[in-house]
Amino acid sequence: MSWDFETEPEFQAQLDWADAFVREEVEPLDLLWDGLQFTPPDENLRRVLDPLKKEVRRHGLWATHLGPELGGAGHGQVKLCLLNEILGRSSWAPIVFGCQAPDTGNAEILAHYGTPEQKDRFLRPLLDGEIFSCYSMTEPQAGADPKMFETRAVRDGDDWVVNGWKYFSSNAKTAAFFIVMAVTDPDADPYKGMSMFLVPAETPGIDIVRNVALAGEPQAEGSHALVHYEDVRVPADAVLGGEGQAFAIAQTRLGGGRIHHAMRTIGLAGKAFDMMCERALSRETQGTVLADKQFVQGYIADSYAQLTQFRLAVLHTAWSIDKHNDYRKVRKDISMIKTQLPVVLHDIAHRAIQVHGALGVSNEMPLFRMLLGASVLGLADGPTEVHKVTVARQVLRDHRASDDLWPSGHLPKRLAAARAKYAEFLPDEGASR
């Protein structure tokens, strides 16, 4: 079996183009139109975005996670990881390349479970970046624990009627449709009693009570909504994937979302790392540059090690998904990298802030925003603590308890076994005395 850490020359050429394109053409959008990433573009912004998206398509890198039947290249997770490392540096880049969250996961659900009419109305414009979507799952009292969800959907003739509250429903204020998880059979197992509904944004009864801003953001710019669904009526075909299938669909969707967050985190943490190294080589104090100080050298060495280890773990997980074509078989590793991504981003961003000094905590550098982003990523698609429990349970399935009083690694026990195995080659202990 051969090992190869190189990317084939043809795809590497595409990555090299994407790297220069994002740096020169896309990253300036982050400075000029920050906060508009999930707002349908006006005519002025469209004149900027359309040529960029056209260029991405021309290079065969548009929505590469999708198959050709949906306009993508059908690249596997490894190639997507290598591309997402680049796109993670810019908040606009995933949109320009047609792979922004949460729309990628919602598009996957629609592609698999939507009716032809739903695909025509929502999937195509979603893939083209003309509309945006909202995944409305977590609840105020329950967080992400589906066993405590209270939002109900009740059958009424040919329709379903949805009632309940959802919290932190991202991009609700600009979404063209919502994917809502609701309890449809309260007497069933919680993991089999919920269904997913496609709800157009204009459906009567949807009340966006308030848009919650992240810490440090102006409240008016909040994009994570508290939503009240009051007698929201949708037709029977609004159920996606069949009644009672919400949890299974959610795990497939979230599995992809979690590793995609990790892929982009590599790029974002790498950006903070590059800033730290540049500052260390540029800033002088007490007669020498910061790069000569051992504390700073320690920061750089620790950050390089963390980022390299994390990147290899993400790439291996992506390779495993491509191999098995089943997120569930790679659940342990997906949860593992999900627990590590906020730690890696936090640690590297924090060290970069320290190296930049007062400038690092100012709004003239993006580092403190990255630090906040690490906390957000520690909660997105499931809290870190929950994923650590998943990792531990999955790991322990591959181990067994000792069937003896002493652990299998107990040295006297192992020594006795070794002596018994090679007794004929050992001197007689009685004769030696």
CSV table of C-alpha atoms in Angstrom, one decimal:
chain,number,residue,atom,x,y,z
A,1,MET,CA,0.0,0.0,0.0
A,2,SER,CA,1.4,3.4,-1.0
A,3,TRP,CA,1.1,6.7,0.8
A,4,ASP,CA,0.9,10.0,-1.0
A,5,PHE,CA,0.4,13.4,0.5
A,6,GLU,CA,0.5,15.2,-2.9
A,7,THR,CA,-2.4,16.6,-4.8
A,8,GLU,CA,-2.6,15.7,-8.5
A,9,PRO,CA,-1.1,18.5,-10.6
A,10,GLU,CA,-4.4,19.3,-12.4
A,11,PHE,CA,-6.3,20.0,-9.3
A,12,GLN,CA,-3.4,21.7,-7.6
A,13,ALA,CA,-3.5,24.2,-10.6
A,14,GLN,CA,-7.1,24.8,-9.8
A,15,LEU,CA,-6.3,25.4,-6.1
A,16,ASP,CA,-3.5,27.8,-7.0
A,17,TRP,CA,-5.9,29.8,-9.1
A,18,ALA,CA,-8.5,29.8,-6.3
A,19,ASP,CA,-5.9,31.0,-3.8
A,20,ALA,CA,-5.0,34.0,-5.9
A,21,PHE,CA,-8.6,34.6,-6.9
A,22,VAL,CA,-9.8,34.7,-3.3
A,23,ARG,CA,-7.0,36.9,-2.2
A,24,GLU,CA,-7.2,39.4,-5.0
A,25,GLU,CA,-10.9,39.5,-6.0
A,26,VAL,CA,-13.0,38.1,-3.1
A,27,GLU,CA,-11.3,39.2,0.2
A,28,PRO,CA,-11.9,42.9,-0.7
A,29,LEU,CA,-15.7,42.1,-0.6
A,30,ASP,CA,-15.3,41.3,3.1
A,31,LEU,CA,-14.3,44.9,3.7
A,32,LEU,CA,-16.8,46.7,1.5
A,33,TRP,CA,-20.0,44.6,1.9
A,34,ASP,CA,-19.6,42.9,5.3
A,35,GLY,CA,-22.8,41.7,6.7
A,36,LEU,CA,-24.6,41.3,3.4
A,37,GLN,CA,-23.4,37.8,2.6
A,38,PHE,CA,-26.8,36.3,3.2
A,39,THR,CA,-28.9,39.1,1.8
A,40,PRO,CA,-30.2,38.8,-1.7
A,41,PRO,CA,-28.0,41.1,-3.8
A,42,ASP,CA,-29.3,44.4,-5.2
A,43,GLU,CA,-28.5,45.3,-8.8
A,44,ASN,CA,-25.3,47.1,-7.8
A,45,LEU,CA,-23.9,44.2,-5.8
A,46,ARG,CA,-25.1,41.7,-8.5
A,47,ARG,CA,-22.8,43.5,-11.0
A,48,VAL,CA,-19.9,42.7,-8.7
A,49,LEU,CA,-20.9,39.1,-7.8
A,50,ASP,CA,-22.1,37.7,-11.1
A,51,PRO,CA,-18.8,38.0,-13.0
A,52,LEU,CA,-17.0,36.5,-10.0
A,53,LYS,CA,-19.4,33.5,-9.9
A,54,LYS,CA,-19.1,33.2,-13.7
A,55,GLU,CA,-15.3,33.0,-13.4
A,56,VAL,CA,-15.6,30.3,-10.7
A,57,ARG,CA,-17.8,28.3,-13.0
A,58,ARG,CA,-15.4,28.7,-15.9
A,59,HIS,CA,-12.7,27.1,-13.7
A,60,GLY,CA,-14.9,24.2,-12.7
A,61,LEU,CA,-15.0,25.1,-9.0
A,62,TRP,CA,-18.7,26.1,-8.6
A,63,ALA,CA,-20.5,24.0,-5.9
A,64,THR,CA,-17.9,21.2,-6.2
A,65,HIS,CA,-19.6,19.2,-3.5
A,66,LEU,CA,-22.6,18.6,-5.7
A,67,GLY,CA,-22.9,16.1,-8.6
A,68,PRO,CA,-23.1,17.2,-12.2
A,69,GLU,CA,-26.8,16.8,-12.3
A,70,LEU,CA,-27.0,19.8,-9.9
A,71,GLY,CA,-24.4,21.8,-11.6
A,72,GLY,CA,-21.4,20.8,-9.5
A,73,ALA,CA,-18.2,18.9,-10.2
A,74,GLY,CA,-19.0,16.0,-7.8
A,75,HIS,CA,-15.7,16.3,-6.0
A,76,GLY,CA,-15.3,14.2,-2.9
A,77,GLN,CA,-14.6,15.5,0.6
A,78,VAL,CA,-10.8,15.5,0.3
A,79,LYS,CA,-10.9,17.9,-2.7
A,80,LEU,CA,-13.6,19.9,-1.0
A,81,CYS,CA,-11.3,20.2,2.0
A,82,LEU,CA,-8.4,21.4,0.0
A,83,LEU,CA,-10.6,24.1,-1.6
A,84,ASN,CA,-12.4,25.0,1.7
A,85,GLU,CA,-9.0,25.7,3.3
A,86,ILE,CA,-8.7,28.6,0.9
A,87,LEU,CA,-12.3,29.7,1.1
A,88,GLY,CA,-12.2,29.8,4.9
A,89,ARG,CA,-10.1,32.9,4.8
A,90,SER,CA,-13.0,35.0,3.5
A,91,SER,CA,-16.7,35.3,4.6
A,92,TRP,CA,-17.7,36.0,1.0
A,93,ALA,CA,-15.7,33.2,-0.7
A,94,PRO,CA,-18.1,30.3,0.1
A,95,ILE,CA,-21.0,32.3,-1.5
A,96,VAL,CA,-18.9,33.2,-4.6
A,97,PHE,CA,-18.0,29.5,-4.9
A,98,GLY,CA,-21.5,28.2,-4.2
A,99,CYS,CA,-20.8,26.3,-1.0
A,100,GLN,CA,-22.0,28.5,1.9
A,101,ALA,CA,-23.4,27.2,5.1
A,102,PRO,CA,-26.2,26.5,6.0
A,103,ASP,CA,-27.4,26.5,2.4
A,104,THR,CA,-25.2,23.6,1.4
A,105,GLY,CA,-26.8,21.3,3.9
A,106,ASN,CA,-30.3,22.5,3.1
A,107,ALA,CA,-29.6,22.1,-0.6
A,108,GLU,CA,-28.5,18.5,0.1
A,109,ILE,CA,-31.8,17.8,1.9
A,110,LEU,CA,-33.8,19.3,-0.9
A,111,ALA,CA,-31.9,17.5,-3.6
A,112,HIS,CA,-32.6,14.1,-1.9
A,113,TYR,CA,-36.1,14.7,-0.6
A,114,GLY,CA,-37.7,17.6,-2.3
A,115,THR,CA,-40.5,17.3,-4.9
A,116,PRO,CA,-39.8,18.4,-8.5
A,117,GLU,CA,-41.9,21.5,-7.8
A,118,GLN,CA,-39.9,22.3,-4.6
A,119,LYS,CA,-36.6,21.8,-6.5
A,120,ASP,CA,-37.7,24.1,-9.3
A,121,ARG,CA,-38.9,26.8,-6.9
A,122,PHE,CA,-36.1,26.6,-4.2
A,123,LEU,CA,-33.2,24.4,-5.1
A,124,ARG,CA,-32.1,25.9,-8.3
A,125,PRO,CA,-32.1,29.5,-7.1
A,126,LEU,CA,-30.5,28.4,-3.8
A,127,LEU,CA,-27.6,26.8,-5.7
A,128,ASP,CA,-27.3,29.9,-7.8
A,129,GLY,CA,-27.0,32.1,-4.8
A,130,GLU,CA,-30.1,34.0,-5.7
A,131,ILE,CA,-32.0,33.1,-2.5
A,132,PHE,CA,-31.0,31.9,1.0
A,133,SER,CA,-32.4,29.4,3.5
A,134,CYS,CA,-32.8,28.9,7.2
A,135,TYR,CA,-32.4,25.6,9.2
A,136,SER,CA,-34.8,26.0,12.1
A,137,MET,CA,-34.1,23.3,14.6
A,138,THR,CA,-32.9,24.4,18.1
A,139,GLU,CA,-35.3,25.6,20.7
A,140,PRO,CA,-35.1,28.1,23.6
A,141,GLN,CA,-35.7,25.5,26.4
A,142,ALA,CA,-34.0,22.6,24.7
A,143,GLY,CA,-31.0,23.9,22.8
A,144,ALA,CA,-29.9,21.2,20.4
A,145,ASP,CA,-31.4,18.3,22.5
A,146,PRO,CA,-34.1,16.7,20.3
A,147,LYS,CA,-35.5,14.8,23.2
A,148,MET,CA,-36.7,18.1,24.7
A,149,PHE,CA,-38.2,19.7,21.5
A,150,GLU,CA,-41.7,21.0,21.9
A,151,THR,CA,-42.5,22.5,18.5
A,152,ARG,CA,-45.5,20.3,17.2
A,153,ALA,CA,-46.9,19.6,13.8
A,154,VAL,CA,-50.4,18.2,13.7
A,155,ARG,CA,-52.2,16.7,10.7
A,156,ASP,CA,-55.3,18.5,9.7
A,157,GLY,CA,-56.9,17.0,6.6
A,158,ASP,CA,-54.4,17.2,3.8
A,159,ASP,CA,-52.3,19.8,5.6
A,160,TRP,CA,-49.9,20.0,8.6
A,161,VAL,CA,-50.2,22.8,11.2
A,162,VAL,CA,-47.0,23.8,13.0
A,163,ASN,CA,-46.9,25.5,16.4
A,164,GLY,CA,-43.9,26.3,18.6
A,165,TRP,CA,-40.7,28.3,19.2
A,166,LYS,CA,-37.3,28.0,17.6
A,167,TYR,CA,-34.1,29.9,18.7
A,168,PHE,CA,-30.9,30.9,16.9
A,169,SER,CA,-32.4,30.2,13.4
A,170,SER,CA,-29.7,31.7,11.4
A,171,ASN,CA,-30.5,33.9,8.4
A,172,ALA,CA,-34.2,33.7,9.1
A,173,LYS,CA,-34.7,37.4,8.2
A,174,THR,CA,-33.4,37.0,4.6
A,175,ALA,CA,-34.4,33.3,4.0
A,176,ALA,CA,-36.8,32.4,1.2
A,177,PHE,CA,-37.7,29.2,3.0
A,178,PHE,CA,-37.3,27.5,6.3
A,179,ILE,CA,-36.6,23.8,7.1
A,180,VAL,CA,-38.3,23.2,10.4
A,181,MET,CA,-38.0,20.2,12.7
A,182,ALA,CA,-41.1,19.5,14.6
A,183,VAL,CA,-42.6,16.6,16.7
A,184,THR,CA,-45.2,14.7,14.8
A,185,ASP,CA,-45.6,11.7,17.0
A,186,PRO,CA,-45.1,12.6,20.7
A,187,ASP,CA,-45.7,9.0,21.8
A,188,ALA,CA,-42.9,7.6,19.6
A,189,ASP,CA,-39.2,7.4,20.5
A,190,PRO,CA,-37.9,11.0,20.3
A,191,TYR,CA,-35.6,10.0,17.5
A,192,LYS,CA,-38.4,8.6,15.4
A,193,GLY,CA,-41.2,11.0,16.3
A,194,MET,CA,-40.0,14.1,14.5
A,195,SER,CA,-40.4,15.3,10.9
A,196,MET,CA,-38.9,18.0,8.8
A,197,PHE,CA,-41.0,20.5,6.9
A,198,LEU,CA,-40.2,22.8,4.1
A,199,VAL,CA,-42.0,26.1,4.9
A,200,PRO,CA,-41.9,29.1,2.5
A,201,ALA,CA,-41.0,32.3,4.2
A,202,GLU,CA,-44.2,34.0,3.2
A,203,THR,CA,-46.4,31.4,4.9
A,204,PRO,CA,-48.8,33.0,7.4
A,205,GLY,CA,-48.0,32.5,11.0
A,206,ILE,CA,-44.2,32.9,10.9
A,207,ASP,CA,-43.2,35.6,13.4
A,208,ILE,CA,-39.5,36.6,13.6
A,209,VAL,CA,-39.8,37.9,17.2
A,210,ARG,CA,-36.2,39.3,17.2
A,211,ASN,CA,-32.9,38.8,15.5
A,212,VAL,CA,-30.2,38.1,18.0
A,213,ALA,CA,-26.7,39.6,17.4
A,214,LEU,CA,-23.5,38.1,18.4
A,215,ALA,CA,-21.4,39.7,21.2
A,216,GLY,CA,-19.9,42.9,19.9
A,217,GLU,CA,-22.3,43.2,17.0
A,218,PRO,CA,-24.9,46.0,16.8
A,219,GLN,CA,-28.2,44.6,17.7
A,220,ALA,CA,-29.7,45.8,14.5
A,221,GLU,CA,-27.3,43.5,12.6
A,222,GLY,CA,-28.3,40.3,14.4
A,223,SER,CA,-29.0,37.4,12.1
A,224,HIS,CA,-29.9,34.5,14.5
A,225,ALA,CA,-33.6,34.7,15.1
A,226,LEU,CA,-36.1,33.8,17.7
A,227,VAL,CA,-39.0,32.5,15.7
A,228,HIS,CA,-42.6,31.8,16.7
A,229,TYR,CA,-44.6,29.4,14.5
A,230,GLU,CA,-48.3,30.0,15.2
A,231,ASP,CA,-50.8,27.9,13.3
A,232,VAL,CA,-48.4,27.7,10.3
A,233,ARG,CA,-50.2,25.6,7.7
A,234,VAL,CA,-48.3,23.6,5.0
A,235,PRO,CA,-49.4,20.9,2.6
A,236,ALA,CA,-48.7,17.2,3.1
A,237,ASP,CA,-45.8,17.3,0.6
A,238,ALA,CA,-44.0,19.8,2.8
A,239,VAL,CA,-42.7,16.8,4.8
A,240,LEU,CA,-39.2,16.1,3.7
A,241,GLY,CA,-38.0,12.5,3.6
A,242,GLY,CA,-41.2,11.0,5.2
A,243,GLU,CA,-42.9,11.3,8.5
A,244,GLY,CA,-40.6,10.5,11.5
A,245,GLN,CA,-37.4,10.8,9.5
A,246,ALA,CA,-36.2,14.2,10.8
A,247,PHE,CA,-33.4,12.9,13.1
A,248,ALA,CA,-31.9,10.6,10.5
A,249,ILE,CA,-31.9,13.4,7.9
A,250,ALA,CA,-30.5,15.9,10.4
A,251,GLN,CA,-27.6,13.6,11.2
A,252,THR,CA,-26.7,13.3,7.6
A,253,ARG,CA,-27.0,17.0,7.0
A,254,LEU,CA,-25.1,17.9,10.2
A,255,GLY,CA,-22.3,15.4,9.5
A,256,GLY,CA,-21.4,17.3,6.3
A,257,GLY,CA,-21.9,20.6,8.0
A,258,ARG,CA,-19.5,19.8,10.8
A,259,ILE,CA,-16.6,18.7,8.7
A,260,HIS,CA,-17.2,21.6,6.3
A,261,HIS,CA,-16.9,24.0,9.3
A,262,ALA,CA,-13.6,22.2,10.2
A,263,MET,CA,-12.3,22.6,6.6
A,264,ARG,CA,-13.0,26.3,6.6
A,265,THR,CA,-11.5,26.7,10.1
A,266,ILE,CA,-8.1,25.5,8.7
A,267,GLY,CA,-8.1,28.5,6.4
A,268,LEU,CA,-9.3,30.9,9.1
A,269,ALA,CA,-6.8,29.7,11.7
A,270,GLY,CA,-4.1,29.7,9.0
A,271,LYS,CA,-4.9,33.4,8.3
A,272,ALA,CA,-4.4,34.2,12.0
A,273,PHE,CA,-1.1,32.2,12.0
A,274,ASP,CA,0.2,34.1,9.0
A,275,MET,CA,-0.7,37.4,10.7
A,276,MET,CA,1.2,36.4,13.8
A,277,CYS,CA,4.3,35.4,11.9
A,278,GLU,CA,4.3,38.6,9.9
A,279,ARG,CA,3.9,40.7,13.0
A,280,ALA,CA,6.7,38.8,14.8
A,281,LEU,CA,9.1,39.6,11.9
A,282,SER,CA,8.0,43.2,11.7
A,283,ARG,CA,7.6,44.5,15.2
A,284,GLU,CA,10.7,45.5,17.2
A,285,THR,CA,11.0,45.9,21.0
A,286,GLN,CA,13.9,46.0,23.4
A,287,GLY,CA,16.4,46.0,20.6
A,288,THR,CA,15.2,43.0,18.5
A,289,VAL,CA,12.2,41.9,16.5
A,290,LEU,CA,9.5,39.9,18.3
A,291,ALA,CA,10.5,36.8,16.4
A,292,ASP,CA,13.7,36.7,18.4
A,293,LYS,CA,11.8,36.4,21.7
A,294,GLN,CA,11.5,32.9,23.0
A,295,PHE,CA,7.9,33.4,24.2
A,296,VAL,CA,6.9,34.4,20.7
A,297,GLN,CA,8.8,31.5,19.2
A,298,GLY,CA,6.9,29.2,21.5
A,299,TYR,CA,3.6,30.8,20.2
A,300,ILE,CA,4.6,30.1,16.7
A,301,ALA,CA,5.8,26.6,17.3
A,302,ASP,CA,2.7,25.6,19.2
A,303,SER,CA,0.4,27.2,16.6
A,304,TYR,CA,2.2,25.4,13.8
A,305,ALA,CA,1.9,22.1,15.5
A,306,GLN,CA,-1.8,22.5,16.4
A,307,LEU,CA,-2.7,23.7,12.9
A,308,THR,CA,-0.8,20.9,11.1
A,309,GLN,CA,-2.2,18.2,13.4
A,310,PHE,CA,-5.7,19.5,13.0
A,311,ARG,CA,-5.4,19.8,9.2
A,312,LEU,CA,-4.2,16.2,8.9
A,313,ALA,CA,-7.1,15.0,11.1
A,314,VAL,CA,-9.6,16.8,8.9
A,315,LEU,CA,-8.1,15.5,5.7
A,316,HIS,CA,-8.1,11.9,7.1
A,317,THR,CA,-11.8,12.3,8.1
A,318,ALA,CA,-12.6,13.6,4.7
A,319,TRP,CA,-10.8,10.6,3.1
A,320,SER,CA,-12.8,8.3,5.3
A,321,ILE,CA,-16.1,9.8,4.2
A,322,ASP,CA,-15.1,9.4,0.6
A,323,LYS,CA,-14.1,5.8,1.2
A,324,HIS,CA,-17.3,4.8,3.0
A,325,ASN,CA,-19.7,7.3,1.4
A,326,ASP,CA,-21.6,7.2,4.8
A,327,TYR,CA,-21.3,10.0,7.4
A,328,ARG,CA,-22.5,7.6,10.1
A,329,LYS,CA,-19.5,5.3,9.7
A,330,VAL,CA,-17.2,8.2,10.3
A,331,ARG,CA,-19.2,9.7,13.2
A,332,LYS,CA,-16.4,9.3,15.7
A,333,ASP,CA,-13.8,11.2,13.6
A,334,ILE,CA,-16.3,13.9,12.6
A,335,SER,CA,-17.1,14.5,16.3
A,336,MET,CA,-13.4,14.5,17.1
A,337,ILE,CA,-12.5,17.2,14.7
A,338,LYS,CA,-15.6,19.1,15.7
A,339,THR,CA,-14.3,19.2,19.3
A,340,GLN,CA,-10.9,20.4,18.1
A,341,LEU,CA,-11.8,23.2,15.7
A,342,PRO,CA,-12.9,25.8,18.3
A,343,VAL,CA,-9.8,25.0,20.3
A,344,VAL,CA,-7.4,25.4,17.4
A,345,LEU,CA,-9.0,28.6,16.2
A,346,HIS,CA,-9.2,30.1,19.7
A,347,ASP,CA,-5.6,29.2,20.6
A,348,ILE,CA,-4.0,30.5,17.4
A,349,ALA,CA,-6.2,33.7,17.3
A,350,HIS,CA,-5.4,34.4,21.0
A,351,ARG,CA,-1.6,34.0,20.4
A,352,ALA,CA,-1.9,36.3,17.4
A,353,ILE,CA,-3.7,38.9,19.5
A,354,GLN,CA,-0.9,38.8,22.1
A,355,VAL,CA,1.8,39.3,19.4
A,356,HIS,CA,-0.1,42.2,18.0
A,357,GLY,CA,-0.6,43.8,21.4
A,358,ALA,CA,-3.2,46.6,21.7
A,359,LEU,CA,-3.7,46.5,17.9
A,360,GLY,CA,-4.8,42.9,18.2
A,361,VAL,CA,-7.8,43.6,20.4
A,362,SER,CA,-8.9,46.6,18.3
A,363,ASN,CA,-11.4,46.6,15.5
A,364,GLU,CA,-8.5,47.5,13.1
A,365,MET,CA,-7.6,43.8,13.0
A,366,PRO,CA,-9.9,40.9,12.5
A,367,LEU,CA,-8.3,38.7,15.3
A,368,PHE,CA,-10.8,39.4,18.1
A,369,ARG,CA,-13.6,38.6,15.7
A,370,MET,CA,-11.9,35.2,15.1
A,371,LEU,CA,-11.8,34.6,18.8
A,372,LEU,CA,-15.5,35.2,19.0
A,373,GLY,CA,-15.9,32.9,16.0
A,374,ALA,CA,-14.2,30.1,17.9
A,375,SER,CA,-16.9,30.3,20.6
A,376,VAL,CA,-19.6,30.3,18.0
A,377,LEU,CA,-18.1,27.2,16.3
A,378,GLY,CA,-17.9,25.5,19.7
A,379,LEU,CA,-21.7,25.6,19.7
A,380,ALA,CA,-22.7,25.4,16.0
A,381,ASP,CA,-24.0,22.0,14.9
A,382,GLY,CA,-23.9,20.6,18.5
A,383,PRO,CA,-21.9,21.7,21.6
A,384,THR,CA,-18.3,20.6,22.0
A,385,GLU,CA,-19.2,18.7,25.2
A,386,VAL,CA,-21.8,16.6,23.4
A,387,HIS,CA,-19.4,15.7,20.7
A,388,LYS,CA,-16.7,14.7,23.3
A,389,VAL,CA,-19.2,12.3,24.8
A,390,THR,CA,-19.9,10.9,21.3
A,391,VAL,CA,-16.2,10.4,20.7
A,392,ALA,CA,-15.7,8.6,24.1
A,393,ARG,CA,-18.6,6.3,23.5
A,394,GLN,CA,-17.5,5.4,20.0
A,395,VAL,CA,-13.9,4.8,21.1
A,396,LEU,CA,-14.9,2.6,24.0
A,397,ARG,CA,-16.9,0.3,21.7
A,398,ASP,CA,-13.5,-0.8,20.3
A,399,HIS,CA,-12.2,-1.7,23.8
A,400,ARG,CA,-12.9,-4.4,26.3
A,401,ALA,CA,-12.9,-4.6,30.1
A,402,SER,CA,-10.3,-6.7,31.8
A,403,ASP,CA,-11.5,-10.2,32.7
A,404,ASP,CA,-9.1,-10.3,35.6
A,405,LEU,CA,-8.5,-8.6,38.9
A,406,TRP,CA,-5.4,-6.9,37.4
A,407,PRO,CA,-5.3,-4.7,34.2
A,408,SER,CA,-3.9,-6.4,31.1
A,409,GLY,CA,-1.0,-3.9,31.3
A,410,HIS,CA,0.0,-5.0,34.8
A,411,LEU,CA,3.7,-5.8,34.7
A,412,PRO,CA,3.8,-8.7,37.1
A,413,LYS,CA,1.0,-10.4,35.1
A,414,ARG,CA,2.7,-9.8,31.8
A,415,LEU,CA,6.1,-11.0,33.2
A,416,ALA,CA,4.5,-14.3,34.4
A,417,ALA,CA,2.9,-14.8,30.9
A,418,ALA,CA,6.3,-14.0,29.2
A,419,ARG,CA,8.1,-16.5,31.4
A,420,ALA,CA,5.5,-19.2,30.7
A,421,LYS,CA,5.8,-18.6,27.0
A,422,TYR,CA,9.7,-18.8,26.9
A,423,ALA,CA,10.2,-21.2,29.9
A,424,GLU,CA,12.4,-23.6,28.0
A,425,PHE,CA,14.9,-20.8,27.2
A,426,LEU,CA,15.1,-19.5,30.8
A,427,PRO,CA,17.5,-20.8,33.5
A,428,ASP,CA,15.9,-23.0,36.2
A,429,GLU,CA,15.4,-20.6,39.1
A,430,GLY,CA,15.7,-23.4,41.7
A,431,ALA,CA,19.0,-24.6,40.3
A,432,SER,CA,20.4,-21.0,40.3
A,433,ARG,CA,19.9,-20.9,44.1
